[in-house]
Short mmCIF file of C-alpha atoms in Angstrom, two decimals:
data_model
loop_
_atom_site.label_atom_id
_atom_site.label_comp_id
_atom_site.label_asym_id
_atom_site.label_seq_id
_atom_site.Cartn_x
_atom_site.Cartn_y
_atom_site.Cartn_z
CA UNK A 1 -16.57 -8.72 -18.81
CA UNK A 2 -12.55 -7.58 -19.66
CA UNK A 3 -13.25 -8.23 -22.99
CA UNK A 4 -16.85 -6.91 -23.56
CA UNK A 5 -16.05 -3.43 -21.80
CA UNK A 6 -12.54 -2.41 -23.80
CA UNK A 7 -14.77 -3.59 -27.28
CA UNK A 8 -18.01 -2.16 -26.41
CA UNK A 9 -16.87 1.43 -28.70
CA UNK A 10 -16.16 -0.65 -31.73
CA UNK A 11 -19.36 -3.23 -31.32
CA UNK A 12 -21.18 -1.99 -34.28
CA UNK A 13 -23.34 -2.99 -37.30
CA UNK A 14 -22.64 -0.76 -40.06
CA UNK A 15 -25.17 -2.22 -42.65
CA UNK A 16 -29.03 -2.20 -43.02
CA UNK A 17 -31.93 0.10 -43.98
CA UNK A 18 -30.44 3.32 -41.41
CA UNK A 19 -28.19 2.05 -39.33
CA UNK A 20 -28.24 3.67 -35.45
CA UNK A 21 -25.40 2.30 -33.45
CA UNK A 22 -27.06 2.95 -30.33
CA UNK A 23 -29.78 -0.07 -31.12
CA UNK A 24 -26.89 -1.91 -32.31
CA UNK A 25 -25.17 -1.16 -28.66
CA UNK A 26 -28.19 -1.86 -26.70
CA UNK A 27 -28.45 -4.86 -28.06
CA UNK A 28 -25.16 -6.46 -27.76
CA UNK A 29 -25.49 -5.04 -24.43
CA UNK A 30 -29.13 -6.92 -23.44
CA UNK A 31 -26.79 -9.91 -24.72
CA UNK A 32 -23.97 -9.91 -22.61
CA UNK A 33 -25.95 -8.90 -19.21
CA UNK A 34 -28.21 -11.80 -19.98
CA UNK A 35 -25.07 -14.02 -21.17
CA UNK A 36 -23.72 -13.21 -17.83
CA UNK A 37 -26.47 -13.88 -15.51
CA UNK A 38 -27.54 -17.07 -17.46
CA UNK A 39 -23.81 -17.78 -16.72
CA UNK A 40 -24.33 -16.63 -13.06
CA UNK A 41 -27.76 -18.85 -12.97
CA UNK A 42 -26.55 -22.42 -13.90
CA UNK A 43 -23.10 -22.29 -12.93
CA UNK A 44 -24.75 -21.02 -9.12
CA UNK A 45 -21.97 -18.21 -8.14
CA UNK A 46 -24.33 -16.06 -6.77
CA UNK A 47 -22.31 -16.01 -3.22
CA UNK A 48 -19.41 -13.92 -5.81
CA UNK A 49 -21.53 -11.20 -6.45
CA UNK A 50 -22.39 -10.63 -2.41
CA UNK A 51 -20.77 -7.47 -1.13
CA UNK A 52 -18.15 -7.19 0.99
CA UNK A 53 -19.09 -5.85 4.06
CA UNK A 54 -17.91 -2.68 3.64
CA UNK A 55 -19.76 -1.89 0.83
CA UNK A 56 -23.17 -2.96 1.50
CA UNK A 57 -24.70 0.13 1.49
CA UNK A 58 -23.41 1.12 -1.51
CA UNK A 59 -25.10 -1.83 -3.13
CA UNK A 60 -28.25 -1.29 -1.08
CA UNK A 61 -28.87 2.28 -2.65
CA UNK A 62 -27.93 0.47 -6.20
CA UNK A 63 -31.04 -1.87 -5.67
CA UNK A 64 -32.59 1.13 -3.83
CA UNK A 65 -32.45 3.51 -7.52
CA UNK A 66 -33.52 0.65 -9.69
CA UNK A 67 -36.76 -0.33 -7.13
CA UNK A 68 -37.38 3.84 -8.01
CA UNK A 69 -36.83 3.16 -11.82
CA UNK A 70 -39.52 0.19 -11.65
CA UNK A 71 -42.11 2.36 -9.32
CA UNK A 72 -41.25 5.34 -12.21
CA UNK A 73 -42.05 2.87 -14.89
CA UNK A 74 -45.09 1.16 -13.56
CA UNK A 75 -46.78 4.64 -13.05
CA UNK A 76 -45.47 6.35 -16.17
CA UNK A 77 -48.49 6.96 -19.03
CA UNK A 78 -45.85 6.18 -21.51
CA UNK A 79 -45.01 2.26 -20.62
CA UNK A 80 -43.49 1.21 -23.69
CA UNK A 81 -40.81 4.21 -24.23
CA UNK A 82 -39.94 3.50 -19.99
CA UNK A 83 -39.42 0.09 -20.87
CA UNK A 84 -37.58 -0.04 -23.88
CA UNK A 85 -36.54 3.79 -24.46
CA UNK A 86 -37.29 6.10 -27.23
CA UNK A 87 -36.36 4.71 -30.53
CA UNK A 88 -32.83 6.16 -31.12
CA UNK A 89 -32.04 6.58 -27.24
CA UNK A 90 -32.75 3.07 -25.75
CA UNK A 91 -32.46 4.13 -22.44
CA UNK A 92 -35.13 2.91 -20.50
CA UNK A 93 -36.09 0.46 -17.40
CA UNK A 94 -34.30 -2.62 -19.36
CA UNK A 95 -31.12 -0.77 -19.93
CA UNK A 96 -30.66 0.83 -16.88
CA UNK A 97 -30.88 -2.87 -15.07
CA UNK A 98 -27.88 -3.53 -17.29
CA UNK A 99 -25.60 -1.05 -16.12
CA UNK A 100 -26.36 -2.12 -13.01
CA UNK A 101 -25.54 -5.20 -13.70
CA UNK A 102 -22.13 -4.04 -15.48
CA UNK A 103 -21.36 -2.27 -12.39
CA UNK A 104 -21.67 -5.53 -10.10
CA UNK A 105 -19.79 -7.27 -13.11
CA UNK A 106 -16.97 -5.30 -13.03
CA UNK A 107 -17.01 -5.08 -8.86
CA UNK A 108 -17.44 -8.68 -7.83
CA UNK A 109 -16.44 -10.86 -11.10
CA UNK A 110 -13.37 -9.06 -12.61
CA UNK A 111 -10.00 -10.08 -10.62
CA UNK A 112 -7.19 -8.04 -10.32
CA UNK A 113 -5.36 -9.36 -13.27
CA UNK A 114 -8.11 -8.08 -15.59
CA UNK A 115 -8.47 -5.01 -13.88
CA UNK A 116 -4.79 -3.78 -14.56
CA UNK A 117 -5.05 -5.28 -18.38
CA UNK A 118 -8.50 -3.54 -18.64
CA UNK A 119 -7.26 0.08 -18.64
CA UNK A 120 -4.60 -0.57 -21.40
CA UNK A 121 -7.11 -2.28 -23.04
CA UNK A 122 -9.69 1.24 -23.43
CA UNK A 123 -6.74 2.90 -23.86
CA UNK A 124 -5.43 0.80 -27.52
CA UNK A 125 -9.27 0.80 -28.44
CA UNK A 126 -9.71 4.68 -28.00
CA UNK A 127 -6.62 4.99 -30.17
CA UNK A 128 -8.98 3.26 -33.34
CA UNK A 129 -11.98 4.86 -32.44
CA UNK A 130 -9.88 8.64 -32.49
CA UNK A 131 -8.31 7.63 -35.81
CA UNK A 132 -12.01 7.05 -37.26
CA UNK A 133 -13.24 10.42 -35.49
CA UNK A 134 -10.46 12.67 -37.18
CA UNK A 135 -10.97 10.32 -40.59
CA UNK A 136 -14.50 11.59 -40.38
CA UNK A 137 -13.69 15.27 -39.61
CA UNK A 138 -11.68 15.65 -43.32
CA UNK A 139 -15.21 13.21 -44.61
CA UNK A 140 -13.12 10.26 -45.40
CA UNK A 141 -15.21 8.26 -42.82
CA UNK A 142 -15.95 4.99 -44.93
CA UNK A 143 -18.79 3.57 -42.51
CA UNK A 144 -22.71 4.24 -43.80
CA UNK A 145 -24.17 7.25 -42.12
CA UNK A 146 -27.87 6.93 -40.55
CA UNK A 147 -30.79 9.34 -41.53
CA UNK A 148 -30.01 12.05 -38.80
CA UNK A 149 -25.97 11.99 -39.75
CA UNK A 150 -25.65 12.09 -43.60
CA UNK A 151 -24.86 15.65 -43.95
CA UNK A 152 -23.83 16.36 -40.71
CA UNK A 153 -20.27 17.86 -41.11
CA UNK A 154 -18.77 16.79 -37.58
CA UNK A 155 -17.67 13.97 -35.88
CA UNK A 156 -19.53 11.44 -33.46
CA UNK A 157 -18.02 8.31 -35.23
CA UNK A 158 -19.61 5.05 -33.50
CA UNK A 159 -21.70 7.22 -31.05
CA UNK A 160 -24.62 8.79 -33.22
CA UNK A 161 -24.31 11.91 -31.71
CA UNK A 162 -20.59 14.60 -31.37
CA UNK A 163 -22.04 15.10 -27.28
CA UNK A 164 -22.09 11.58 -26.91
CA UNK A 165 -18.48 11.05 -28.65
CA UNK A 166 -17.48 13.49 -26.35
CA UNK A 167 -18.14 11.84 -23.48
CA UNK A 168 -16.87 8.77 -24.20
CA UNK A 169 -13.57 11.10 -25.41
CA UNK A 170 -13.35 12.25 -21.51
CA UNK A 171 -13.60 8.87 -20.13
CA UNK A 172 -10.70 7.43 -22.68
CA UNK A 173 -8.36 9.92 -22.00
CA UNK A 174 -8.84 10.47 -18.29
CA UNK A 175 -8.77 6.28 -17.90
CA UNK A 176 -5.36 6.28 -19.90
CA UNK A 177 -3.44 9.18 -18.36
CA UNK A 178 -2.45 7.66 -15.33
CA UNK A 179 -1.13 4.27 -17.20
CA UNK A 180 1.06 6.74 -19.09
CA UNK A 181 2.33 8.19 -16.24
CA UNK A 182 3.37 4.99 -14.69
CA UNK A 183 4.56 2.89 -17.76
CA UNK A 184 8.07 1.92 -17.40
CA UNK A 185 8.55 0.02 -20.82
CA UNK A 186 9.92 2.84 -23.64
CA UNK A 187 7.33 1.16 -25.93
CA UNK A 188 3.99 1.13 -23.72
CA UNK A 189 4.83 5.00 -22.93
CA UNK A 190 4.86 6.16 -26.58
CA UNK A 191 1.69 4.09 -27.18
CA UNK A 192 -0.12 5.93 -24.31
CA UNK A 193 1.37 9.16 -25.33
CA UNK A 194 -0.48 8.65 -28.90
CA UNK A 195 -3.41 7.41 -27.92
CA UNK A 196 -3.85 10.70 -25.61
CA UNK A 197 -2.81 12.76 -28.58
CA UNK A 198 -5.00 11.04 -31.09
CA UNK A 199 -7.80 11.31 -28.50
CA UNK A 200 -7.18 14.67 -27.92
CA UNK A 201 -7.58 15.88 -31.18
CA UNK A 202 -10.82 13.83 -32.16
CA UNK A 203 -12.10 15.45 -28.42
CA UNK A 204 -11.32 19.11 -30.69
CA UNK A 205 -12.74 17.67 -33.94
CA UNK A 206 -15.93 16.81 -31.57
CA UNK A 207 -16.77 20.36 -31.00
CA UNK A 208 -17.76 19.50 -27.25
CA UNK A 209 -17.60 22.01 -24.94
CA UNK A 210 -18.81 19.78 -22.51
CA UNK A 211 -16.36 17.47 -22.96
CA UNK A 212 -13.26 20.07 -23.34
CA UNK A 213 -14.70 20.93 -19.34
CA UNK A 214 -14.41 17.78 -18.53
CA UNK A 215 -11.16 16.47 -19.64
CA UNK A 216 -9.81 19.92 -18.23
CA UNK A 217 -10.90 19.42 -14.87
CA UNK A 218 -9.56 15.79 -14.74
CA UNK A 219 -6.05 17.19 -15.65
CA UNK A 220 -6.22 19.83 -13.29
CA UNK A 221 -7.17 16.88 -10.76
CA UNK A 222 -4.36 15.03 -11.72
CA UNK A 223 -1.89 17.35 -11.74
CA UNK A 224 -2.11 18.93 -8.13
CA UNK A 225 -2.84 15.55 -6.94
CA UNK A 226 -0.09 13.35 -8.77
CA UNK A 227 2.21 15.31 -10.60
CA UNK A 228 2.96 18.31 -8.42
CA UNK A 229 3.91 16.32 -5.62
CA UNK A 230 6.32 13.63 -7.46
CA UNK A 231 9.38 15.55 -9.47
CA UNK A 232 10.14 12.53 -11.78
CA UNK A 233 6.90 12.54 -13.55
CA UNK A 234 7.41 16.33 -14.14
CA UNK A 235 9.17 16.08 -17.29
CA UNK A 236 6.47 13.18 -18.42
CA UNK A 237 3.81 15.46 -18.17
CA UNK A 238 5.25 18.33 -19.53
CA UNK A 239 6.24 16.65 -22.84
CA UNK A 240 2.03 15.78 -23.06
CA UNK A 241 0.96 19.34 -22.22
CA UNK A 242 3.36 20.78 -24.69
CA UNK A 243 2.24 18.43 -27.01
CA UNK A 244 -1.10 19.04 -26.77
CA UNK A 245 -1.23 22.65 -26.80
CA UNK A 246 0.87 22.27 -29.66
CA UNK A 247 -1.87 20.36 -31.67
CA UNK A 248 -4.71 22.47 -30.55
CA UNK A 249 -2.25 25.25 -32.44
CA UNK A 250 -2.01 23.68 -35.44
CA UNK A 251 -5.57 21.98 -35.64
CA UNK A 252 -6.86 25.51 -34.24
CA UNK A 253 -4.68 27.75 -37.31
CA UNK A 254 -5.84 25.05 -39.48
CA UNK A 255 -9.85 25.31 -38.93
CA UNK A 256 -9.16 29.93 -39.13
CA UNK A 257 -9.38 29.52 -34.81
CA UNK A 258 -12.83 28.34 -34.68
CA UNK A 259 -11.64 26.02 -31.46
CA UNK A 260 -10.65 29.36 -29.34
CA UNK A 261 -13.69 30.48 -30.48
CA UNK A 262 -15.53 27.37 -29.46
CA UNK A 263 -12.49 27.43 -26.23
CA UNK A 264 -13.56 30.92 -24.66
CA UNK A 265 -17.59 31.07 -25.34
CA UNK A 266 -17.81 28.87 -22.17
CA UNK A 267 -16.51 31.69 -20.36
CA UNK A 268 -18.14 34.19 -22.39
CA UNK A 269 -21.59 32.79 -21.81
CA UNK A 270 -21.03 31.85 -18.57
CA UNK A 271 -20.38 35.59 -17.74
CA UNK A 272 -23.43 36.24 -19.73
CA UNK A 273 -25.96 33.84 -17.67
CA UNK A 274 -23.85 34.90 -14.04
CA UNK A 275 -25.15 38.76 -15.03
CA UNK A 276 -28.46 38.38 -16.12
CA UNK A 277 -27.72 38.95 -19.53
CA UNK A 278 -28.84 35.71 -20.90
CA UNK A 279 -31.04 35.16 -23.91
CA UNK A 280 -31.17 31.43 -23.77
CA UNK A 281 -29.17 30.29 -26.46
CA UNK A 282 -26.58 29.71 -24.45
CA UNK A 283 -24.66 26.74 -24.24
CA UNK A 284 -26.61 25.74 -27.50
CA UNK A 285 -29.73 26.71 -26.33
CA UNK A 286 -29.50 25.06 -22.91
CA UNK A 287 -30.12 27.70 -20.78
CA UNK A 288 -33.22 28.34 -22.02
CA UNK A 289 -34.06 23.99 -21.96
CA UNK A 290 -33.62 24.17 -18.32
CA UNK A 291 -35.30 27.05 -17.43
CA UNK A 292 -38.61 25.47 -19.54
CA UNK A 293 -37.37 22.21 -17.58
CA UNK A 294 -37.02 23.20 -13.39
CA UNK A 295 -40.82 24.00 -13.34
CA UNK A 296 -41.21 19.96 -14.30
CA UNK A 297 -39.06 19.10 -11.40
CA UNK A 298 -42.08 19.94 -8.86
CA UNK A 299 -44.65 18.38 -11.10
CA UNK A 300 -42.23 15.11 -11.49
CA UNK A 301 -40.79 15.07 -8.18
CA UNK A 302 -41.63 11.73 -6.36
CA UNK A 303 -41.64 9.20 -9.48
CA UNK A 304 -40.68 11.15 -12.55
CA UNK A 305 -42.67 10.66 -15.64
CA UNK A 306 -40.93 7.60 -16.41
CA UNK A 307 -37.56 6.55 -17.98
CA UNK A 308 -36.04 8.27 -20.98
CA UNK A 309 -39.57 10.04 -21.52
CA UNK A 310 -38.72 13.38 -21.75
CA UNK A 311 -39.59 14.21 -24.37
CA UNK A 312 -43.38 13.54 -23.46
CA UNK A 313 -42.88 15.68 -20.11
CA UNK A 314 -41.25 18.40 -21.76
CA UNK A 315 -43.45 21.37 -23.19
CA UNK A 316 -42.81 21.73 -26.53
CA UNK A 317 -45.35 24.17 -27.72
CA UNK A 318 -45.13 26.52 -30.16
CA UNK A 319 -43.03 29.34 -27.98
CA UNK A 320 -40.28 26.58 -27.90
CA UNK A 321 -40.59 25.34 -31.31
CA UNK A 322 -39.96 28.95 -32.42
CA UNK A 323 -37.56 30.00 -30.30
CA UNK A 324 -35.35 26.59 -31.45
CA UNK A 325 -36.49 26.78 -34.47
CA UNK A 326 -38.89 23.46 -34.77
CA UNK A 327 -36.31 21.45 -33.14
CA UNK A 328 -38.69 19.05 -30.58
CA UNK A 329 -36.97 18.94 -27.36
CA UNK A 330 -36.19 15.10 -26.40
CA UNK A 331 -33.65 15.83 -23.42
CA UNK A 332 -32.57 18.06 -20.71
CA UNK A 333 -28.84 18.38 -21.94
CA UNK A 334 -28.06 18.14 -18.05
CA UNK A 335 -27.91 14.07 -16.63
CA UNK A 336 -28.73 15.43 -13.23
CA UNK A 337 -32.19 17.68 -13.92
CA UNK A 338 -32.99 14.34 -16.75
CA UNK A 339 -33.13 12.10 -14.04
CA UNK A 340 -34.96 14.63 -11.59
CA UNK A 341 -37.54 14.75 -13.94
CA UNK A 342 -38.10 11.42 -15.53
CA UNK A 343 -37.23 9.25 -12.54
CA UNK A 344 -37.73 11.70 -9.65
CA UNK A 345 -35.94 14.09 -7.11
CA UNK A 346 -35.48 10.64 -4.63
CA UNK A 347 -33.52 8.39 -7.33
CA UNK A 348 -31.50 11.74 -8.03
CA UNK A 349 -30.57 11.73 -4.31
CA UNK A 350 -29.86 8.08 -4.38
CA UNK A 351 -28.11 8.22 -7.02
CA UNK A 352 -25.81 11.31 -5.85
CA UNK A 353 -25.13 9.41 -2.92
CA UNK A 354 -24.27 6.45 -4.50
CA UNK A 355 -21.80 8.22 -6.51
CA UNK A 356 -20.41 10.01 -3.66
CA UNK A 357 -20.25 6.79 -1.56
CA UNK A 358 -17.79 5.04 -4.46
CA UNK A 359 -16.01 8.09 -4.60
CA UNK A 360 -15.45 8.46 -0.35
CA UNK A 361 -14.32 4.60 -0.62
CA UNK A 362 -11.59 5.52 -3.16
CA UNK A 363 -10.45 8.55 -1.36
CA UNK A 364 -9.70 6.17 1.72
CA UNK A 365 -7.90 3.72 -0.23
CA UNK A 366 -5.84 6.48 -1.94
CA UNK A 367 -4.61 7.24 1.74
CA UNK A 368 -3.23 3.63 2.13
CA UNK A 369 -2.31 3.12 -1.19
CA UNK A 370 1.63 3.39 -2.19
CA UNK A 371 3.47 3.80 -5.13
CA UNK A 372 1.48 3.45 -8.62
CA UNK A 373 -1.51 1.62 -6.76
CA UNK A 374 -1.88 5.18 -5.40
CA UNK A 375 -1.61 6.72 -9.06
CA UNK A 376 -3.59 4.46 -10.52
CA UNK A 377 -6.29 5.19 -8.01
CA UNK A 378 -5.86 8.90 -8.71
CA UNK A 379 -6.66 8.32 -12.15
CA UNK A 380 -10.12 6.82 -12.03
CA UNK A 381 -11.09 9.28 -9.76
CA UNK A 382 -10.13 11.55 -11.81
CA UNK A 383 -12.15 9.77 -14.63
CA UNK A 384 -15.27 9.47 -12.42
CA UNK A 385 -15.19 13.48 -11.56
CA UNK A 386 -14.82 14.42 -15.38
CA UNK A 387 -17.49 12.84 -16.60
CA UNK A 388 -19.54 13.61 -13.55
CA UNK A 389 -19.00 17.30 -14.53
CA UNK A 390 -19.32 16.75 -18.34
CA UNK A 391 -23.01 15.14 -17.24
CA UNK A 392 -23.81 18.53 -16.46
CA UNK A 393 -24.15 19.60 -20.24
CA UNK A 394 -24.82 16.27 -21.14
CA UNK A 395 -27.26 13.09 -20.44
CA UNK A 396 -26.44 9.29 -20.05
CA UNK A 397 -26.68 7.54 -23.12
CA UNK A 398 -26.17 3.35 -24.32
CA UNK A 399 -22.76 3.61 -26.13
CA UNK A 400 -21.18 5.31 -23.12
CA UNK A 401 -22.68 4.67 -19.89
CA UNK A 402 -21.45 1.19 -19.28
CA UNK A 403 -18.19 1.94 -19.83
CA UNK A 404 -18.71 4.32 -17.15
CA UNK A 405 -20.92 1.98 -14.84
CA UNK A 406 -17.86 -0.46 -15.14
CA UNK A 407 -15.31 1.88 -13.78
CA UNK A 408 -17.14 2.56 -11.01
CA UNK A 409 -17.58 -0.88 -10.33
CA UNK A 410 -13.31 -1.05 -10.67
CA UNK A 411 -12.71 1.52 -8.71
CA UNK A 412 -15.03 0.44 -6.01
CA UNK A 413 -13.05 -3.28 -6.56
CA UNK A 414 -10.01 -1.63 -5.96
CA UNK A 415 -10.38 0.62 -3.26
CA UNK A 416 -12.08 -2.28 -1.17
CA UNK A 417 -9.25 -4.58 -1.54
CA UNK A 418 -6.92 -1.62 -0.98
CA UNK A 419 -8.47 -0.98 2.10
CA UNK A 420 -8.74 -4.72 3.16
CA UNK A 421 -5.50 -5.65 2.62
CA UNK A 422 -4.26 -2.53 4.95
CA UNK A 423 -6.71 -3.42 7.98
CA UNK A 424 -5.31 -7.39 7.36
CA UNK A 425 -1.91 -5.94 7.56
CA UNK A 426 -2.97 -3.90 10.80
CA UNK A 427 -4.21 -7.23 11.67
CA UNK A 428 -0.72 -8.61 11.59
CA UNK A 429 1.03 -5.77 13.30
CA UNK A 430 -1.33 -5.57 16.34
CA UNK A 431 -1.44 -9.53 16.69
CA UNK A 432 2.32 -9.47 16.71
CA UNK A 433 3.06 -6.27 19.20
CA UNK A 434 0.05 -8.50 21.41
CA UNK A 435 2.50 -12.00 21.30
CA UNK A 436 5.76 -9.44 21.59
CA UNK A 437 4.04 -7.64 24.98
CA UNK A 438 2.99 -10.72 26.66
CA UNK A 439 6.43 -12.72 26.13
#
C-alpha cells in the first residue's frame, strides 16, 4: 500500500500504438486492489480491515455509496461504459470499488510507521513529476504523446489531461506543506522547500484555475490555523510565500503576464455570473455545461444514468455543439453535479456525508492532538478541503483519485488512534483518581 500510493504518479507505460496513461493507471490499479484482497483472502486477515467502533458508520455509508453505484449500474442502458468506463476515463463500477478499497487499505492495513514515511514519500515523487511538467511546458518533454496531446502546447505530464495534473498538483503540495513546516533536519527542510517550489510552478505551467483555488484555500487554511498561532514557524513560512510570489513574478514577466491574466478572470467571471451578466463561456465554458446539466439532475435523481456515462445523459445537440464549437460534452466539469447525475442525488448525499464524517473525526483529534501530531493533522485537512473545492471545477478521475481515497483513509487512521489513545489515557487518569479517593 506505502509503496503503491507514493508511485502511483510515475506508474506509466510510455510505449504502444497511442499511449493513454489513464488505461495504463487503471490497470496497475485493478492489479494491486486485487493483489491485495487475494492477499487479504488466503492469508485470512479479514478481522484487520473491521472498523473500529468509532467509525462504523463511516464505513457503513462507504458500503452504503457503492450498493448505489451497483443499483446505478444494473439499471443504466449503457452497461458496458458503467462497468468499465468510457474509453479514456475508466471510471466506472470496477474502479470506483477500488478506491474503496484503497481507502480501507490505507485505514486498516497501513501502520503508523508507514503513515509518517508516506507523506515524504508523495512529497520526493511530486518533486519528479513537477520537473517533467515544467520540462514539458518549454516542449522538451521526451515521453510519446497520445492522439488527443500531440500538439497540445501545455502541460498535464503523466495525467492526460492539464485539469487532471492540476489536481493531483493541489493534493502534492497541500500533503507536503505541513512536513516542511515541521522538519527539523537542515537537509529534509530544503528538500520540502523545493519540492513546493517545483510544484508550484508546474501548478502555473498547468493553467488550472481550479487548481490555483484550491491550493489557495489550503494555505489560507493553514495559515490561520497553524502558522498564525505558533511565532517560530513565522519566519518558515514567510521564506515559502516570498518565494513563491517571487516565481509567479518571474514565470508571470516571462510568459508577457498571461498568469495574472489567467490569476484575476476567476474574479472577473465570477462577478460576471454573480450579476447576471453571464454568456456561458465562463470558466471555459462551464457555466453554460451546468446550466444544460441541473435540468438532468431531476430526470437522474434516484439512480443516475449510470457510472462515468455522461456523456450519454448529456444533450449534446446541435445548440451545444455550436455554441462549443463541436466539442461533445463528456463531463460536468463539477465532481459534485457528475455524480448527481450519473449515480444519483442519494449517493451524492452519502457521499457528502461521508466526507464530512472523516473530516468531523479529524477535527476532534486535532483538539487532543499536541505538538506536530496536531500539525500534521492540520495538513491533511487542509489537503482534503482543497481538493474538495478544486472538485468543484473539476471531476474525479483514475490517476488522481486514489491518491486522494488513501488520504482519507490516513487521516481517518490517524484521527481514530488520536482519539483512542486520549480516551485510554482518560482511562488511566479516572482509574487512578478512583484507587487515590478510596485509599
Amino acid at each position: 500500500m506505502y509503496w503503491f500510493i507514493i508511485l502511483f504518479p510515475l506508474l506509466i507505460y510510455p510505449w504502444g500504438f497511442d499511449p493513454y496513461y489513464t488505461s495504463t493507471k487503471t490497470g496497475y490499479l485493478y492489479a494491486f486492489v486485487l493483489g491485495t484482497w487475494l492477499y487479504i483472502l488466503f492469508k485470512r486477515k479479514f478481522k484487520t480491515l473491521k472498523p473500529d467502533k468509532g467509525d462504523s458508520t463511516i464505513v457503513v455509508l462507504l458500503l452504503l455509496f457503492l450498493t448505489l453505484i451497483e443499483l446505478s449500474t444494473a439499471f443504466s442502458p449503457n452497461k458496458y461504459t458503467s462497468v468499465y468506463g468510457l474509453i479514456d476515463r475508466k471510471e466506472g463500477l470496477i474502479s470506483y470499488f477500488c478506491y474503496f478499497s484503497v481507502f480501507l487499505f490505507s485505514y486498516r492495513l497501513m501502520d503508523k510507521e508507514k503513515i509518517n514515511k508516506m507523506i515524504p514519500g508523495v512529497a520526493i515523487v511530486s518533486m519528479i513529476v513537477s520537473i517533467y511538467g515544467i520540462l514539458q511546458h518549454y516542449q522538451l518533454d521526451f515521453l510519446p504523446r497520445n492522439s488527443a496531446m500531440r500538439n497540445y502546447g501545455g502541460t498535464y505530464t503523466f495525467f492526460d489531461n492539464p485539469n487532471f495534473f492540476g489536481s493531483y498538483l493541489v493534493l502534492a503540495i497541500l500533503i507536503t506543506l505541513p512536513i516542511y513546516l515541521i522538519a527539523s533536519n537542515k537537509k529534509y527542510q530544503t528538500l520540502y522547500f523545493i519540492s513546493l517550489c517545483l510544484a508550484f510552478v508546474a501548478l502555473i505551467f498547468s493553467n488550472t484555475r481550479s487548481g490555483y483555488v484550491g491550493v489557495f484555500v489550503g494555505f489560507v487554511f493553514i495559515t490561520l490555523f497553524v502558522v498564525l498561532k505558533r511565532k517560530l514557524l513565522w519566519k518558515r513560512w514567510g521564506t515559502l510565500a516570498a518565494s513563491m510570489m517571487v516565481l509567479l513574478f518571474l514565470v508571470n514577466m516571462s510568459e508577457q503576464g498571461h498568469y495574472t491574466q489567467r490569476i484575476n478572470s476567476v474574479v472577473k467571471e465570477s462577478y460576471t455570473v454573480a450579476t447576471n451578466q453571464s454568456t456561458g463561456h465562463e470558466g471555459s465554458s462551464r457555466f453554460y455545461i451546468w446550466k444544460k446539466s441541473l435540468p438532468l439532475v431531476k430526470e437522474y435523481f434516484w439512480i443516475g444514468s449510470g457510472p462515468d456515462s455522461f456523456e450519454f445523459a448529456f444533450p449534446n445537440d446541435e445548440e451545444t455543439k455550436g455554441f462549443l464549437g463541436g466539442k461533445v460534452v463528456d463531463k460536468a466539469h463539477n465532481e459534485y453535479l457528475q455524480i448527481a447525475i450519473t449515480l444519483g442525488v442519494p449517493a451524492l448525499l452519502i457521499y457528502l456525508s461521508f466526507l464530512l464524517l472523516i473530516f468531523r473525526r479529524a477535527v476532534q483529534a486535532v483538539k487532543l492532538a499536541e505538538g506536530n501530531e496536531k500539525i500534521l493533522l492540520y495538513g491533511v485537512m487542509a489537503t482534503i478541503m482543497g481538493y474538495v473545492v478544486q472538485a468543484f471545477f473539476n471531476i474525479s478521475t483514475v490517476p488522481v483519485a486514489p491518491i486522494f481515497w488513501s488520504i482519507l483513509g490516513i487521516t481517518l487512521a490517524k484521527s481514530t488512534a488520536i482519539i483512542n489513545r486520549a480516551k485510554c489515557q482518560n482511562g488511566e487518569i479516572n482509574q487512578q483518581e478512583t484507587e487515590s479517593q478510596s485509599a
